[in-house]
mmCIF file of C-alpha atoms in Angstrom:
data_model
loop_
_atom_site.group_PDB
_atom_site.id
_atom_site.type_symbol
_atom_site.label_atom_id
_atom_site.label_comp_id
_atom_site.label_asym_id
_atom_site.label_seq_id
_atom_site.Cartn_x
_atom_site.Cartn_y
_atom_site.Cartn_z
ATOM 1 C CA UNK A 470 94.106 100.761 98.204
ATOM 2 C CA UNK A 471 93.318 98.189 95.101
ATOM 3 C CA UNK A 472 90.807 100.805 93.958
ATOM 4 C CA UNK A 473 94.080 102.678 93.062
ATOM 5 C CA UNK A 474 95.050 101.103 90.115
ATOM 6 C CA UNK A 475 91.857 102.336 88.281
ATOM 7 C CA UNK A 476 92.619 105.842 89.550
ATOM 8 C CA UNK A 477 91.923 108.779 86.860
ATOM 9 C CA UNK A 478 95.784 109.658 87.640
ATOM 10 C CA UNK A 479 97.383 106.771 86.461
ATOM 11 C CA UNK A 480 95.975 106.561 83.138
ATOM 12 C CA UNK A 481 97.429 110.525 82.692
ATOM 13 C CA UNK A 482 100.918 109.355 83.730
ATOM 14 C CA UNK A 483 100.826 106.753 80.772
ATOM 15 C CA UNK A 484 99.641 109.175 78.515
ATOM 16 C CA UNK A 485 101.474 112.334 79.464
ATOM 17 C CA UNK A 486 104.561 110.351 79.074
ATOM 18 C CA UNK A 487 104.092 108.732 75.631
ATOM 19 C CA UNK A 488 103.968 105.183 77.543
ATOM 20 C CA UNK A 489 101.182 103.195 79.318
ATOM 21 C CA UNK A 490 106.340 105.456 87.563
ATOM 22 C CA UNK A 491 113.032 109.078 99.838
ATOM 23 C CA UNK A 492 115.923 108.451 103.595
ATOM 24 C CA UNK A 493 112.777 108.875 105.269
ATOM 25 C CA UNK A 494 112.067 110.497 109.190
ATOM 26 C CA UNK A 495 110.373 107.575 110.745
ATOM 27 C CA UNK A 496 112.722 104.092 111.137
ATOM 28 C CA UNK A 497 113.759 101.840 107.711
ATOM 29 C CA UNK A 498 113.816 98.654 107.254
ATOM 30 C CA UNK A 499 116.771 96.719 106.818
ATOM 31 C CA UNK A 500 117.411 95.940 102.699
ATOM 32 C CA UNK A 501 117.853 91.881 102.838
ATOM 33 C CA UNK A 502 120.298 91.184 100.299
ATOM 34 C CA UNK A 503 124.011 92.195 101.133
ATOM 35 C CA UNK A 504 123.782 95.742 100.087
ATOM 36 C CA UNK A 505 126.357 97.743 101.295
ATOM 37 C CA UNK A 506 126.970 101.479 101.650
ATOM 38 C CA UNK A 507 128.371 103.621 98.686
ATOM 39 C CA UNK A 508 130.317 107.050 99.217
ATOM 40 C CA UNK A 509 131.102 109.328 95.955
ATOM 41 C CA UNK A 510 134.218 108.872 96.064
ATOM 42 C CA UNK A 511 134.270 105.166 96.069
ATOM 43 C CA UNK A 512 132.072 105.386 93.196
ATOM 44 C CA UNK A 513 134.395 107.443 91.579
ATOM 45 C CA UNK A 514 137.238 105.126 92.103
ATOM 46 C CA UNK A 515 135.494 102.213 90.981
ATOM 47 C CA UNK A 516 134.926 103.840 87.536
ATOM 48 C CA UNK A 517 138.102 105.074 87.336
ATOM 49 C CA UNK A 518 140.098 101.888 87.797
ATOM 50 C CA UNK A 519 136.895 100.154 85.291
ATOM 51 C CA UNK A 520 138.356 102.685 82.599
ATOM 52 C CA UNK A 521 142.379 102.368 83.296
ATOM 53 C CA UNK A 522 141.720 98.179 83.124
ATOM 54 C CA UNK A 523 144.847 97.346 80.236
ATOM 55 C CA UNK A 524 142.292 94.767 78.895
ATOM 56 C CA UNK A 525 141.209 96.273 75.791
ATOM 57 C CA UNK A 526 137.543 96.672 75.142
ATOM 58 C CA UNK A 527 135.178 97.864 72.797
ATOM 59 C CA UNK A 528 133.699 100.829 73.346
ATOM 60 C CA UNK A 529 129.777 101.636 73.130
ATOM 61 C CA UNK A 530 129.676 105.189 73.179
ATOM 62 C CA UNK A 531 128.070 105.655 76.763
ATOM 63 C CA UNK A 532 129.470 106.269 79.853
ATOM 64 C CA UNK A 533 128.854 103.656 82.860
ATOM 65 C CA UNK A 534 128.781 106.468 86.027
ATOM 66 C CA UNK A 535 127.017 109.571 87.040
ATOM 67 C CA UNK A 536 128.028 111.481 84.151
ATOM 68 C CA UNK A 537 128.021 110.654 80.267
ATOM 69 C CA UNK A 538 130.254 109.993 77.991
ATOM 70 C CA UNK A 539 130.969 110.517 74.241
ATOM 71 C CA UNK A 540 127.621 109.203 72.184
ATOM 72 C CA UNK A 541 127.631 108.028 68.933
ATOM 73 C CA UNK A 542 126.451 110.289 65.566
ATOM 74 C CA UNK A 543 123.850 108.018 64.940
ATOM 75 C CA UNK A 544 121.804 105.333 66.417
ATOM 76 C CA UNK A 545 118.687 103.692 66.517
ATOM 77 C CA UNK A 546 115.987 105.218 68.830
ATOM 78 C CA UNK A 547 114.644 103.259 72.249
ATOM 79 C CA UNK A 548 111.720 103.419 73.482
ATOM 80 C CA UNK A 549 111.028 104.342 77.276
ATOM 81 C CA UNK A 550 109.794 101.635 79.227
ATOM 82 C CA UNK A 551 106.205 100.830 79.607
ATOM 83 C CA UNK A 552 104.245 101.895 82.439
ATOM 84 C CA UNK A 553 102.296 99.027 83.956
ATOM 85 C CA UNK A 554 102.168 95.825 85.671
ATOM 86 C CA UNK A 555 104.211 94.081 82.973
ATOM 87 C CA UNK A 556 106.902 96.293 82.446
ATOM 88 C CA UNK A 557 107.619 96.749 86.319
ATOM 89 C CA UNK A 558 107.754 92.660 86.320
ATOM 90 C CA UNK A 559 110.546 93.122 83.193
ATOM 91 C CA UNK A 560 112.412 95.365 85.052
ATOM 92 C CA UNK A 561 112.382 93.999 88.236
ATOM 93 C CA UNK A 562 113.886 90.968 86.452
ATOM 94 C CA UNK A 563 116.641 93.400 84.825
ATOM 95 C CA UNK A 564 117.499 94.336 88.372
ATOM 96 C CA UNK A 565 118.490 91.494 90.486
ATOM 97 C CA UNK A 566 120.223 89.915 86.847
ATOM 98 C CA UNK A 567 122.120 93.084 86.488
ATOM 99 C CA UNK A 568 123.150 93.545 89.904
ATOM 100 C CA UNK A 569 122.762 90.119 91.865
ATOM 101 C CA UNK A 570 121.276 92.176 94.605
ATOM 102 C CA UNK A 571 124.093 94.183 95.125
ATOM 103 C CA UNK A 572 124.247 98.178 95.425
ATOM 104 C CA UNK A 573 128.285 98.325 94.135
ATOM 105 C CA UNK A 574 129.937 95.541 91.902
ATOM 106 C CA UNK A 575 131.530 92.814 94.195
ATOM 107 C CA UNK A 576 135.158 91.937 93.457
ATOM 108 C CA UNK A 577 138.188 94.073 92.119
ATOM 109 C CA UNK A 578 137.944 95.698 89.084
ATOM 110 C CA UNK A 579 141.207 94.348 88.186
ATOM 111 C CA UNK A 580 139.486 90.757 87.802
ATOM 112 C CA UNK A 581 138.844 89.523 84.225
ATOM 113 C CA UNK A 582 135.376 88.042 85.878
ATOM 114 C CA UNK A 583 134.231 91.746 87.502
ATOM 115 C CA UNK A 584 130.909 93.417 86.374
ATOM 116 C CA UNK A 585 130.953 96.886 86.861
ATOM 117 C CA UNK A 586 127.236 98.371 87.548
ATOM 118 C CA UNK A 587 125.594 100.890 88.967
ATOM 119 C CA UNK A 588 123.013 101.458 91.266
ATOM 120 C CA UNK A 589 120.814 105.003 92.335
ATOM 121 C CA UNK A 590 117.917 105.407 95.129
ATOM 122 C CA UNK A 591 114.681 107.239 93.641
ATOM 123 C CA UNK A 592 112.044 109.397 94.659
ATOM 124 C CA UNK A 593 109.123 111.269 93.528
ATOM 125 C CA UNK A 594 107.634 114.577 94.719
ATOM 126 C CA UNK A 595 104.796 116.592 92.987
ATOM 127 C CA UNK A 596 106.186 119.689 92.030
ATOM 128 C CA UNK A 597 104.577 123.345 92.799
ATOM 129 C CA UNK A 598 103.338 125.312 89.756
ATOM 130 C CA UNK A 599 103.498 129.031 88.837
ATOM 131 C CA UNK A 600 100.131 129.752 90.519
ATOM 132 C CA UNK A 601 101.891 128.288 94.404
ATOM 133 C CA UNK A 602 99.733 125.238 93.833
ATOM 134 C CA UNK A 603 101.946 123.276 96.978
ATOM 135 C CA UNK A 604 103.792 119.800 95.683
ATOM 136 C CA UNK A 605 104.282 117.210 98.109
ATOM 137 C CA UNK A 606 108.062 116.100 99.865
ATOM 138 C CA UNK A 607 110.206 113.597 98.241
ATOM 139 C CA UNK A 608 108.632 109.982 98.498
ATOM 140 C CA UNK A 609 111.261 107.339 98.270
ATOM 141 C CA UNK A 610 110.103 105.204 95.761
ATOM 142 C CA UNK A 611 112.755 102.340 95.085
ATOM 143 C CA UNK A 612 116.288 101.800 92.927
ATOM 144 C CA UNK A 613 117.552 102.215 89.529
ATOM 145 C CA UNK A 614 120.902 100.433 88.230
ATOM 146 C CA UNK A 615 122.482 100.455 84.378
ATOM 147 C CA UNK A 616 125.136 97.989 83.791
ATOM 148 C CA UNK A 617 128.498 99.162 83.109
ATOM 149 C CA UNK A 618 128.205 100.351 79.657
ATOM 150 C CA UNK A 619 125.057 102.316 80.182
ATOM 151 C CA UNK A 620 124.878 105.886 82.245
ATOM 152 C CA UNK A 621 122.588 106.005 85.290
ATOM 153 C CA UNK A 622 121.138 109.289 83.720
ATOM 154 C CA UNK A 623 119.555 106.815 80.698
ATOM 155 C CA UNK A 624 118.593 104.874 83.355
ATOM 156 C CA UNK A 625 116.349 107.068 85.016
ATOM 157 C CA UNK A 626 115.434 108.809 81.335
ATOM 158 C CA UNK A 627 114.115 104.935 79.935
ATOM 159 C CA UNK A 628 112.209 103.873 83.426
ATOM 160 C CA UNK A 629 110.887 107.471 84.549
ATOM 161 C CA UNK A 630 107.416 107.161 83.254
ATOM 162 C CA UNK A 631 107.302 103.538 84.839
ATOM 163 C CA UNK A 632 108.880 104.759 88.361
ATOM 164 C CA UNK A 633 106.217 107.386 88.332
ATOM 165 C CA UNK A 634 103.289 104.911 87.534
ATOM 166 C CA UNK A 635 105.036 102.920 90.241
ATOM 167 C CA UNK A 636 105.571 105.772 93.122
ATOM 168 C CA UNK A 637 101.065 106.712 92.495
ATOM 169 C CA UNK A 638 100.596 103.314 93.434
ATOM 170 C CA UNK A 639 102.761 103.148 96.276
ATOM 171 C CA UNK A 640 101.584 106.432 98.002
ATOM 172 C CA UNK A 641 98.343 107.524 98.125
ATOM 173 C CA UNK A 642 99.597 111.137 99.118
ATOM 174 C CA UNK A 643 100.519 111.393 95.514
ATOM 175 C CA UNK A 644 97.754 110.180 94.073
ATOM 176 C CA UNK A 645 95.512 112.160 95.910
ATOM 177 C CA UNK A 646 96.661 115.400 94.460
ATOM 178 C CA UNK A 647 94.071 114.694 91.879
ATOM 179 C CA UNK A 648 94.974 114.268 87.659
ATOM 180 C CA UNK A 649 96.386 117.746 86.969
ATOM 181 C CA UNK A 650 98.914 117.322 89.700
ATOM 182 C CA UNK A 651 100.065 114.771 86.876
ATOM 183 C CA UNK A 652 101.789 116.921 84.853
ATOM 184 C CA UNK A 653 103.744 118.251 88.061
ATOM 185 C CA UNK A 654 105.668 114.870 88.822
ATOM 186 C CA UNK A 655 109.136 114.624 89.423
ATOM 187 C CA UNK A 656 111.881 112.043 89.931
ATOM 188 C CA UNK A 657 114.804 112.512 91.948
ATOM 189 C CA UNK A 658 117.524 110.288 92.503
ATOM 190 C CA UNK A 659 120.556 110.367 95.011
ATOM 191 C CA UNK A 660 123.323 107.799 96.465
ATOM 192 C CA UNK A 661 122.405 103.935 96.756
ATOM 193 C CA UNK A 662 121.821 103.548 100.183
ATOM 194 C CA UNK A 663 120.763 100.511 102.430
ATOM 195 C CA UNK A 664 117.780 102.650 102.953
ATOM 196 C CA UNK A 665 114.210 101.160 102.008
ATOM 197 C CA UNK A 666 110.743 102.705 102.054
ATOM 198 C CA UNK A 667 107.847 101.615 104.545
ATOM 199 C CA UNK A 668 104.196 101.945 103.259
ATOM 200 C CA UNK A 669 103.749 103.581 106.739
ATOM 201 C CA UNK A 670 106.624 106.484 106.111
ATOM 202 C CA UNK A 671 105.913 109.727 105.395
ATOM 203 C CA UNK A 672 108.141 112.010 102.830
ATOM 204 C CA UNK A 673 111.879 112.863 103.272
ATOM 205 C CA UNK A 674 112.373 115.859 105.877
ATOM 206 C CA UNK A 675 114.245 119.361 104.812
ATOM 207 C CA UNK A 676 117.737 117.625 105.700
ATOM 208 C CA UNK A 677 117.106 114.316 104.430
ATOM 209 C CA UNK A 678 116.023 116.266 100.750
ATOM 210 C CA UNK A 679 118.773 117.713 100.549
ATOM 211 C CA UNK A 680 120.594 114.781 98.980
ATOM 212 C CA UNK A 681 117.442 114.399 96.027
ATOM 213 C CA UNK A 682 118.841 115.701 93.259
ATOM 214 C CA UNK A 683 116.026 115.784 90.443
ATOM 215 C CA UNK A 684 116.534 114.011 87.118
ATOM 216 C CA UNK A 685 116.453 115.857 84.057
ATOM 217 C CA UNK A 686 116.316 113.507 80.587
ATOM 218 C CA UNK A 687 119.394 112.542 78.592
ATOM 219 C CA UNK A 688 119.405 111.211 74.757
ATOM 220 C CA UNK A 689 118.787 107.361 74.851
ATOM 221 C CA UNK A 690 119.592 106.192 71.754
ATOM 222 C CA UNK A 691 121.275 102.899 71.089
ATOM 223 C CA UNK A 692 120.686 102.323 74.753
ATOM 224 C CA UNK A 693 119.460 98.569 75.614
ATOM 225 C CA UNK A 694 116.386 98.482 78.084
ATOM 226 C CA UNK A 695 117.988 95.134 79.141
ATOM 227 C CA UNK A 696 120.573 97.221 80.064
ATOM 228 C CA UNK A 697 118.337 99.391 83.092
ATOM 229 C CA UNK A 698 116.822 98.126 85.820
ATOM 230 C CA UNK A 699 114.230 99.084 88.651
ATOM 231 C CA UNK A 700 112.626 97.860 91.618
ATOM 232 C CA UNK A 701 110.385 99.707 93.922
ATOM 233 C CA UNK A 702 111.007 99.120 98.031
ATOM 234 C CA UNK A 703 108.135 97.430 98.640
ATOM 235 C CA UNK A 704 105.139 96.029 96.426
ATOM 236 C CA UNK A 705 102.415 98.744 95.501
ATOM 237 C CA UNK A 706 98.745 97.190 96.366
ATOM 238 C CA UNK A 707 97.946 94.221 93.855
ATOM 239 C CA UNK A 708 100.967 93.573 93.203
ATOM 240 C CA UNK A 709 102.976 90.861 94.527
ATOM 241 C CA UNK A 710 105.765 90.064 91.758
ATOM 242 C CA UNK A 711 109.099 89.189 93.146
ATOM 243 C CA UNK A 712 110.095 85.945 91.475
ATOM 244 C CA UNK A 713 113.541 86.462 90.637
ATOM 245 C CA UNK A 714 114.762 88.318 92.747
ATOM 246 C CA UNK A 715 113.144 85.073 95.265
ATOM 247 C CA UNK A 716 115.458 82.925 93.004
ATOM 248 C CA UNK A 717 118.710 84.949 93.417
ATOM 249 C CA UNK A 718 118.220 84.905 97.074
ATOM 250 C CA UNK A 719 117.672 81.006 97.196
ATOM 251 C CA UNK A 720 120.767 80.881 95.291
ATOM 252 C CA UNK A 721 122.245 83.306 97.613
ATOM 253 C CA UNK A 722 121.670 81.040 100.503
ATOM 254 C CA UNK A 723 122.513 77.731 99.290
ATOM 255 C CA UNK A 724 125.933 79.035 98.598
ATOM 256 C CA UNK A 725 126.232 80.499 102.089
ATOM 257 C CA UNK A 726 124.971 76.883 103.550
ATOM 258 C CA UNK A 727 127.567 74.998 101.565
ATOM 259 C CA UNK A 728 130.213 77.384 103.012
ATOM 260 C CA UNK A 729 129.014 76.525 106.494
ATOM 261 C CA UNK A 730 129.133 72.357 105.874
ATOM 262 C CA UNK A 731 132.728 72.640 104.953
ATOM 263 C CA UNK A 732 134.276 74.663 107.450
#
């Protein structure tokens, strides 16, 4: 599994891509933090009420949900996120800061303290080619979030060539479709879900795909890559990086153990 990260494959990804990257059939683990389910329509809502708030705010141009919003004339270009070791470290980081570990925004939207965010599941599949070369299934790979200014579709544009460098690590059966398989890789992204990948699981059956919808890129510019997030489900081999998200949890449970001493 280490030998991976010297795999012919993963050098393409970086270069293809201009950069240096799943409810699964067999039983998930339990997400730790206090995740909690998300349905459409109370993603929907939550936006909604974010946008009717009678606290005036200055608007950035982007939308914060599933679809976009206006975008300004003109703005300076971003640059996608890296595709290594370092960048998946960064944007791990972004992730529990942006969210706290959270799949929806705690709190009422009402509240001059609430945060809105939001969060996506990913996957990657290798896609079939004119000549019926076969793909693979949907791999569940890990989970996006943008903050509330930023749309989950710039997201997923910013991080896709580091959740693909990501997903090759995690699962062999990608990698193994050898370098021109490369050029085939797609993301797909659906609901947050409690949800989280094993390194034992195989891809998403016929039903469970049905709820990948695959991401196509969106204009980024003026968009913050503090302002995106990742994390993958579980560490790909050699990799062991997990500090603050360790930190938010500590903090997590000191809170919950002062609770308990006063009551």
């Amino acid at each position: 599994m280490r030998h991976f990260l010297r795999h012919p494959l993963f050098v393409l990804v970086a270069a293809v891509y201009d950069v240096a990257a799943f409810t699964v059939p067999q039983p998930h683990r339990p997400y730790q933090p206090r995740f909690r389910l998300l349905s459409p329509s109370s993603t929907a809502l939550r936006v909604k009420n974010k946008k009717n708030r009678s606290k005036p705010k200055v608007s950035s141009g982007r939308g914060g949900g599933f679809g976009g919003g206006n975008k300004p004339d003109t703005a300076p270009s971003t640059r996608p996120v890296s595709a290594d070791k370092h960048a998946l470290e960064q944007q791990w980081d972004s992730f529990a800061s942006i969210t706290d570990l959270e799949i929806v925004p705690p709190g009422n939207p009402d509240d001059d303290d609430y945060q809105h965010f939001i969060v996506t599941d990913t996957f990657v599949r290798v896609g079939s080619d004119n000549n019926d070369k076969p793909g693979t299934g949907w791999y569940r790979t890990g989970k996006a979030c943008a903050d509330g200014d930023t749309d989950i579709h710039s997201s997923l544009t910013l991080q896709k060539s580091l959740i693909f460098w990501t997903a090759v690590h995690m699962w062999p059966q990608l990698a193994s479709k050898g370098k021109e398989a490369a050029k085939r890789l797609e993301l797909g992204f659906s609901m947050p879900t409690l949800n989280m990948a094993d390194e034992t699981d195989s891809a998403l059956d016929d039903e469970e795909a049905e709820e990948v919808q695959i991401s196509h890129r969106v204009p980024v510019q003026g968009v913050s890559i503090k302002a995106v997030g990742f994390r993958p489900d579980f560490n790909p081999p050699g990799f062991t990086y997990k500090r603050r998200e360790r930190a938010a949890m500590k903090k997590k449970k000191s809170a919950m153990e002062e609770i308990a001493e006063v009551s």
